[in-house]
GROMACS .gro file of C-alpha atoms in nm:
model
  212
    1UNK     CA    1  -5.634   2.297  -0.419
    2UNK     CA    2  -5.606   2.058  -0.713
    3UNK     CA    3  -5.853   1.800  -0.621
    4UNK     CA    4  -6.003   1.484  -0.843
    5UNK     CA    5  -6.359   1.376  -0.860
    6UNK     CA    6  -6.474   1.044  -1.002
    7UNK     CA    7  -6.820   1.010  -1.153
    8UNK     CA    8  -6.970   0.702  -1.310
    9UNK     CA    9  -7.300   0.805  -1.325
   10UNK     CA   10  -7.540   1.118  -1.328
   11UNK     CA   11  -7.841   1.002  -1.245
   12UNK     CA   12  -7.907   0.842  -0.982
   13UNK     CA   13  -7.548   1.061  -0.882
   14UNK     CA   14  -7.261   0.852  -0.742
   15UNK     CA   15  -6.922   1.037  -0.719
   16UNK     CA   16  -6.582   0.952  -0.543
   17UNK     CA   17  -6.320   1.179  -0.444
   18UNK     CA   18  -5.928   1.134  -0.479
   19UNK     CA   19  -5.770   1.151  -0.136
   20UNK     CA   20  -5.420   1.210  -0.311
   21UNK     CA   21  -5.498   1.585  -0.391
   22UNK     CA   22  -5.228   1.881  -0.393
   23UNK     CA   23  -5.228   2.242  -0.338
   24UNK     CA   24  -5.025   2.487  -0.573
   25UNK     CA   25  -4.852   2.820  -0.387
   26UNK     CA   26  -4.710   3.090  -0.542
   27UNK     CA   27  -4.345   3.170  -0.468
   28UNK     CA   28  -4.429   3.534  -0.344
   29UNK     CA   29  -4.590   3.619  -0.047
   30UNK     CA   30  -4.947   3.748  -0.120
   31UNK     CA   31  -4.970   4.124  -0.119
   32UNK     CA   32  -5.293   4.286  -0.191
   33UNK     CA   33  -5.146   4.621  -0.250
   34UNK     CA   34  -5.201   4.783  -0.603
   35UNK     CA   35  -4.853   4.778  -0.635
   36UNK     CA   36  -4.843   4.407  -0.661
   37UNK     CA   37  -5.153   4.387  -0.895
   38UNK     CA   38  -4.960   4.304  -1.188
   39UNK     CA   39  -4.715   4.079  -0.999
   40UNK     CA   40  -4.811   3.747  -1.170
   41UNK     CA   41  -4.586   3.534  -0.897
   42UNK     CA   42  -4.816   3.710  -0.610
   43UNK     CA   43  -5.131   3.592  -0.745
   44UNK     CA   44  -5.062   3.287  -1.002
   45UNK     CA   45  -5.000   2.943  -0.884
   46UNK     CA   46  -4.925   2.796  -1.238
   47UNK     CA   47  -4.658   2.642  -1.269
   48UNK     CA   48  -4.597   2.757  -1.584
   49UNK     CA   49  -4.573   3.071  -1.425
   50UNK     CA   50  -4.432   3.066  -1.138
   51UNK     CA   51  -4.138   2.807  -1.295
   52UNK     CA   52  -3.974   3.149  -1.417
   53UNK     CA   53  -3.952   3.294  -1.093
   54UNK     CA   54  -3.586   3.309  -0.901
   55UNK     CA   55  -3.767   3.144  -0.583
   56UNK     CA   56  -3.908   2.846  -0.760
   57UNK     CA   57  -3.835   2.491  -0.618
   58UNK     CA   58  -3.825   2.206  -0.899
   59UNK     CA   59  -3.784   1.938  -0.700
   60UNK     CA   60  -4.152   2.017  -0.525
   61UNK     CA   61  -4.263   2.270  -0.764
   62UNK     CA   62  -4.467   2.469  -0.519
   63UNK     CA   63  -4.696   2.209  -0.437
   64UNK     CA   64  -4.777   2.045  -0.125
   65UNK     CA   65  -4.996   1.697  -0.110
   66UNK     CA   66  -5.341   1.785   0.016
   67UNK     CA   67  -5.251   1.473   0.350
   68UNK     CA   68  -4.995   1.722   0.455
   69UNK     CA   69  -5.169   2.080   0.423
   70UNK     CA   70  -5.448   1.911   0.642
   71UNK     CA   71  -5.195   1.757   0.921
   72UNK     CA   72  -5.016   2.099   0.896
   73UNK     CA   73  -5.410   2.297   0.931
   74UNK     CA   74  -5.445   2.025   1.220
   75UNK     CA   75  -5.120   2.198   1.434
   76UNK     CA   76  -5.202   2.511   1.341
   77UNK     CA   77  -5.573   2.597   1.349
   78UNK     CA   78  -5.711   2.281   1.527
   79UNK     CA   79  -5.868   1.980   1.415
   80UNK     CA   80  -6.254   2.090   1.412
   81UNK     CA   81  -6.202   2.410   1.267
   82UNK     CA   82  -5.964   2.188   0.992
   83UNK     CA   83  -6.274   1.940   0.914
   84UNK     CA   84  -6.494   2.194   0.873
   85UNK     CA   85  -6.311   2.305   0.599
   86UNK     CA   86  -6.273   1.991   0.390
   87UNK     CA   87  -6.673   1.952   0.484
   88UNK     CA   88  -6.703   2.241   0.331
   89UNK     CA   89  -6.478   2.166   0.038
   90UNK     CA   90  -6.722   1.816   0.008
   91UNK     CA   91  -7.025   2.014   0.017
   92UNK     CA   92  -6.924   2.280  -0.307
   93UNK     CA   93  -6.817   1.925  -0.504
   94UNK     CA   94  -7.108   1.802  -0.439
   95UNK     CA   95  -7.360   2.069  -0.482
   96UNK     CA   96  -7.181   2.129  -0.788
   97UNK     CA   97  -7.244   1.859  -0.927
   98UNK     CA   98  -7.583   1.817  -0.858
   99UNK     CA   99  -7.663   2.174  -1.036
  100UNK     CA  100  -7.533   1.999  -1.370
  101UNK     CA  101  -7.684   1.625  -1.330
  102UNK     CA  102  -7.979   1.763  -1.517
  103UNK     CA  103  -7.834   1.830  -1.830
  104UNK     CA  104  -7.550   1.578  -1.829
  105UNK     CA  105  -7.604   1.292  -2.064
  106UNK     CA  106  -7.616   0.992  -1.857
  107UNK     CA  107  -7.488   0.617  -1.945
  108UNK     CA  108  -7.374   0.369  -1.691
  109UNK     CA  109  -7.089   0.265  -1.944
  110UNK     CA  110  -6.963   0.625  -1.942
  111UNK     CA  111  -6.774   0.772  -1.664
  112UNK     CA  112  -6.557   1.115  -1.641
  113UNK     CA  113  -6.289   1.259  -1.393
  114UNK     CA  114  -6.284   1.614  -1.311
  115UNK     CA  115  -6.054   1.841  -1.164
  116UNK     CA  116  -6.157   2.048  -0.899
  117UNK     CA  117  -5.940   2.395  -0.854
  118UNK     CA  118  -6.056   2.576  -0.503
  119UNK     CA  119  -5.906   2.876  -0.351
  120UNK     CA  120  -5.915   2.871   0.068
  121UNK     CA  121  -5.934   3.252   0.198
  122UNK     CA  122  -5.735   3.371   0.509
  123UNK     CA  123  -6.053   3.246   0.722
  124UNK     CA  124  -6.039   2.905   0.571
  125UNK     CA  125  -6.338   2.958   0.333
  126UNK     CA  126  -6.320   2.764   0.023
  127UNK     CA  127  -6.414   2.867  -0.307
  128UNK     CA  128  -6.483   2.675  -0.619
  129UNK     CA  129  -6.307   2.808  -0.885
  130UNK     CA  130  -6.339   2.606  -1.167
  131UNK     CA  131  -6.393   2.261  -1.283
  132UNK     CA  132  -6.207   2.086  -1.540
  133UNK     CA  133  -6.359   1.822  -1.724
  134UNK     CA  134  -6.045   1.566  -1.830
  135UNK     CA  135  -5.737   1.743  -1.623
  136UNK     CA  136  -5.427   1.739  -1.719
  137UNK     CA  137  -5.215   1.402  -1.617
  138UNK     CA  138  -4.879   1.563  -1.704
  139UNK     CA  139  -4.635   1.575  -1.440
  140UNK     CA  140  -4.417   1.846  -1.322
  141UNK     CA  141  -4.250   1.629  -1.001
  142UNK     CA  142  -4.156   1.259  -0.947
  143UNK     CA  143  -4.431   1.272  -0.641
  144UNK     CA  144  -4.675   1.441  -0.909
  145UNK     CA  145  -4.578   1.144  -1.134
  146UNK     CA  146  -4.670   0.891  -0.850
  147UNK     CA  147  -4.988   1.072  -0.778
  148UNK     CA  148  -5.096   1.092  -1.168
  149UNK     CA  149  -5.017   0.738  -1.205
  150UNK     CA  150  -5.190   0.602  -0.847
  151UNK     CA  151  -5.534   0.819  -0.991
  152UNK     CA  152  -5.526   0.641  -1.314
  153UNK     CA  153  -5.470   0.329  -1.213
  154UNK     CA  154  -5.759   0.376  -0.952
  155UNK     CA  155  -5.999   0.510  -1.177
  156UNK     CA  156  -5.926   0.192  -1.388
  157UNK     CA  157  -5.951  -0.045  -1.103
  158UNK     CA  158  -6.326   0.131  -1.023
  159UNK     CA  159  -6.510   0.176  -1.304
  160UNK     CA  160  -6.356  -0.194  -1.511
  161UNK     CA  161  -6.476  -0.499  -1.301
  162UNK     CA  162  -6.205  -0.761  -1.243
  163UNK     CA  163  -6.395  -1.037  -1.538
  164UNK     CA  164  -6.374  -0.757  -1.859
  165UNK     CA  165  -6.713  -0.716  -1.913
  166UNK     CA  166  -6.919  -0.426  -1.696
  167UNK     CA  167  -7.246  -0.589  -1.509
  168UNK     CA  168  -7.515  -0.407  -1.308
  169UNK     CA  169  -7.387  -0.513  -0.999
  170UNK     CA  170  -7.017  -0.431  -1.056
  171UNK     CA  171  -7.122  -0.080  -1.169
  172UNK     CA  172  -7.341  -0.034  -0.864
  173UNK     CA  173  -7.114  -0.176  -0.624
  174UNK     CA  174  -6.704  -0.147  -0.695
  175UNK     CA  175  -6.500  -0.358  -0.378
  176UNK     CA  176  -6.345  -0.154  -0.126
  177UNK     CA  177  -6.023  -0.264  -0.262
  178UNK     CA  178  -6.113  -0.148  -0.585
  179UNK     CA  179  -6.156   0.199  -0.456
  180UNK     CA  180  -5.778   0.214  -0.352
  181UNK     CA  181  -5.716   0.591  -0.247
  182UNK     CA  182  -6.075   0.682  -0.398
  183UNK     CA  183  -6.338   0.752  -0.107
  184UNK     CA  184  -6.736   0.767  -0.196
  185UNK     CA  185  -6.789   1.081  -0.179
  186UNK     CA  186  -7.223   1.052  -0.270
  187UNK     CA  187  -7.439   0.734  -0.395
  188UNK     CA  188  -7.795   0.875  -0.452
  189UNK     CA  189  -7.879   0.482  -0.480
  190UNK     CA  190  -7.796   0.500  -0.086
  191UNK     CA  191  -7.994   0.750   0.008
  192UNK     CA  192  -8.297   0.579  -0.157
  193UNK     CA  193  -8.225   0.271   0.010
  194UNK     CA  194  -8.114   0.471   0.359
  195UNK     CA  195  -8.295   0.331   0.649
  196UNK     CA  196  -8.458   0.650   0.782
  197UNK     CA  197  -8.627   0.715   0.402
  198UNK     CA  198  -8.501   1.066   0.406
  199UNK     CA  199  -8.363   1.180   0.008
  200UNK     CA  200  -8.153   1.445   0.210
  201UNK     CA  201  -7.854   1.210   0.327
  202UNK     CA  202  -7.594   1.054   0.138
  203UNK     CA  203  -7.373   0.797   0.257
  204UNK     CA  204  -7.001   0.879   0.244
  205UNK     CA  205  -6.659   0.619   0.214
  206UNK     CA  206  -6.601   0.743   0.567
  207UNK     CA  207  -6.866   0.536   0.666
  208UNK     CA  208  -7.042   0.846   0.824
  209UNK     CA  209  -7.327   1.071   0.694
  210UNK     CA  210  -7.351   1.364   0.507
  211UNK     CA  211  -7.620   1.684   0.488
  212UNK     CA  212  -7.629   1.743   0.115
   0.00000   0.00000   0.00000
């Protein structure tokens, strides 16, 4: 998974999450063997990698949007098993960020996108890999070029209010239609505020809530 993270502010935390993600695959089929362990199109997703290989596809380039690996996870595995996964997925972004908050210098004028690579096991386990502070937003496909451009131009659209000039409110509280294909992923300003005075719940773009 190639997935992007908003954040406009450390502390209190208040992240969004990209719903436009993709997933990478190699063009070989795993193999675990020893023989394979130097097979870099078995176990390297890159595309500057796996572009060399005979089975490479330009016109997708080995990547699949993140909408359709979950509608193809739906048909295949079933839908609770499916949403426990990208709960899970929420859960390491989250947790993740809250182990660096700390030492992050915070400004409400500053914001950063990340990008999130995770790796999902044969039992649908995530696991964080790394985290990329300023991804790359070159594009390898025309829908990669359409996905690039729809995550700038949301980012944009969220973190400069409509007028120019950045108040309190605006940073606090972006429109839903500024969030576009953004969803808020955790607002420690909510939890403060939540009606049940727990610190242990943060309120999600879903409109549900979420055990951090």
């Amino acid at each position: 998974f190639r997935l992007y993270v908003l954040v406009t502010s450390f502390r209190p935390l208040k992240a969004y999450q990209f719903r436009l993600g993709f997933c990478r695959f190699c063009t070989v089929k795993y193999d675990s063997s020893v023989a394979e362990l130097d097979n870099m199109y078995v176990h390297l997703t890159n595309v500057s990698v796996q572009k060399h290989g005979g089975e490479y596809n330009s016109l997708h380039g080995g990547k699949l949007s993140v909408q359709n690996l979950r509608l193809h996870l739906e048909s295949t595995r079933g839908k609770q098993v499916t949403e426990k996964l990208f709960d899970q997925i929420s859960w390491l972004i989250i947790h993740s960020l809250k182990a660096i908050a700390p030492v992050i210098a915070t400004d409400r004028h500053c914001f950063e996108c990340y990008g999130y690579d995770i790796i999902i096991d044969n039992k649908l386990k995530p696991w964080l890999i790394e985290v990329n502070a300023s991804p790359s937003l070159t594009s390898t496909t025309a829908n990669d070029r359409i996905l690039k451009h729809k995550l700038l131009d949301n980012i944009f659209n969220i973190v400069v209010p409509p007028s120019g000039i950045p108040d309190v409110r605006w940073n606090k509280i972006p429109s839903p239609q500024a969030l576009g294909d953004f969803e808020l992923l955790i607002d420690e300003d909510l939890v403060h505020l939540s009606e049940n005075g727990e610190n242990n719940t943060a309120s999600t773009g879903k409109g549900k809530s979420r055990n951090v």
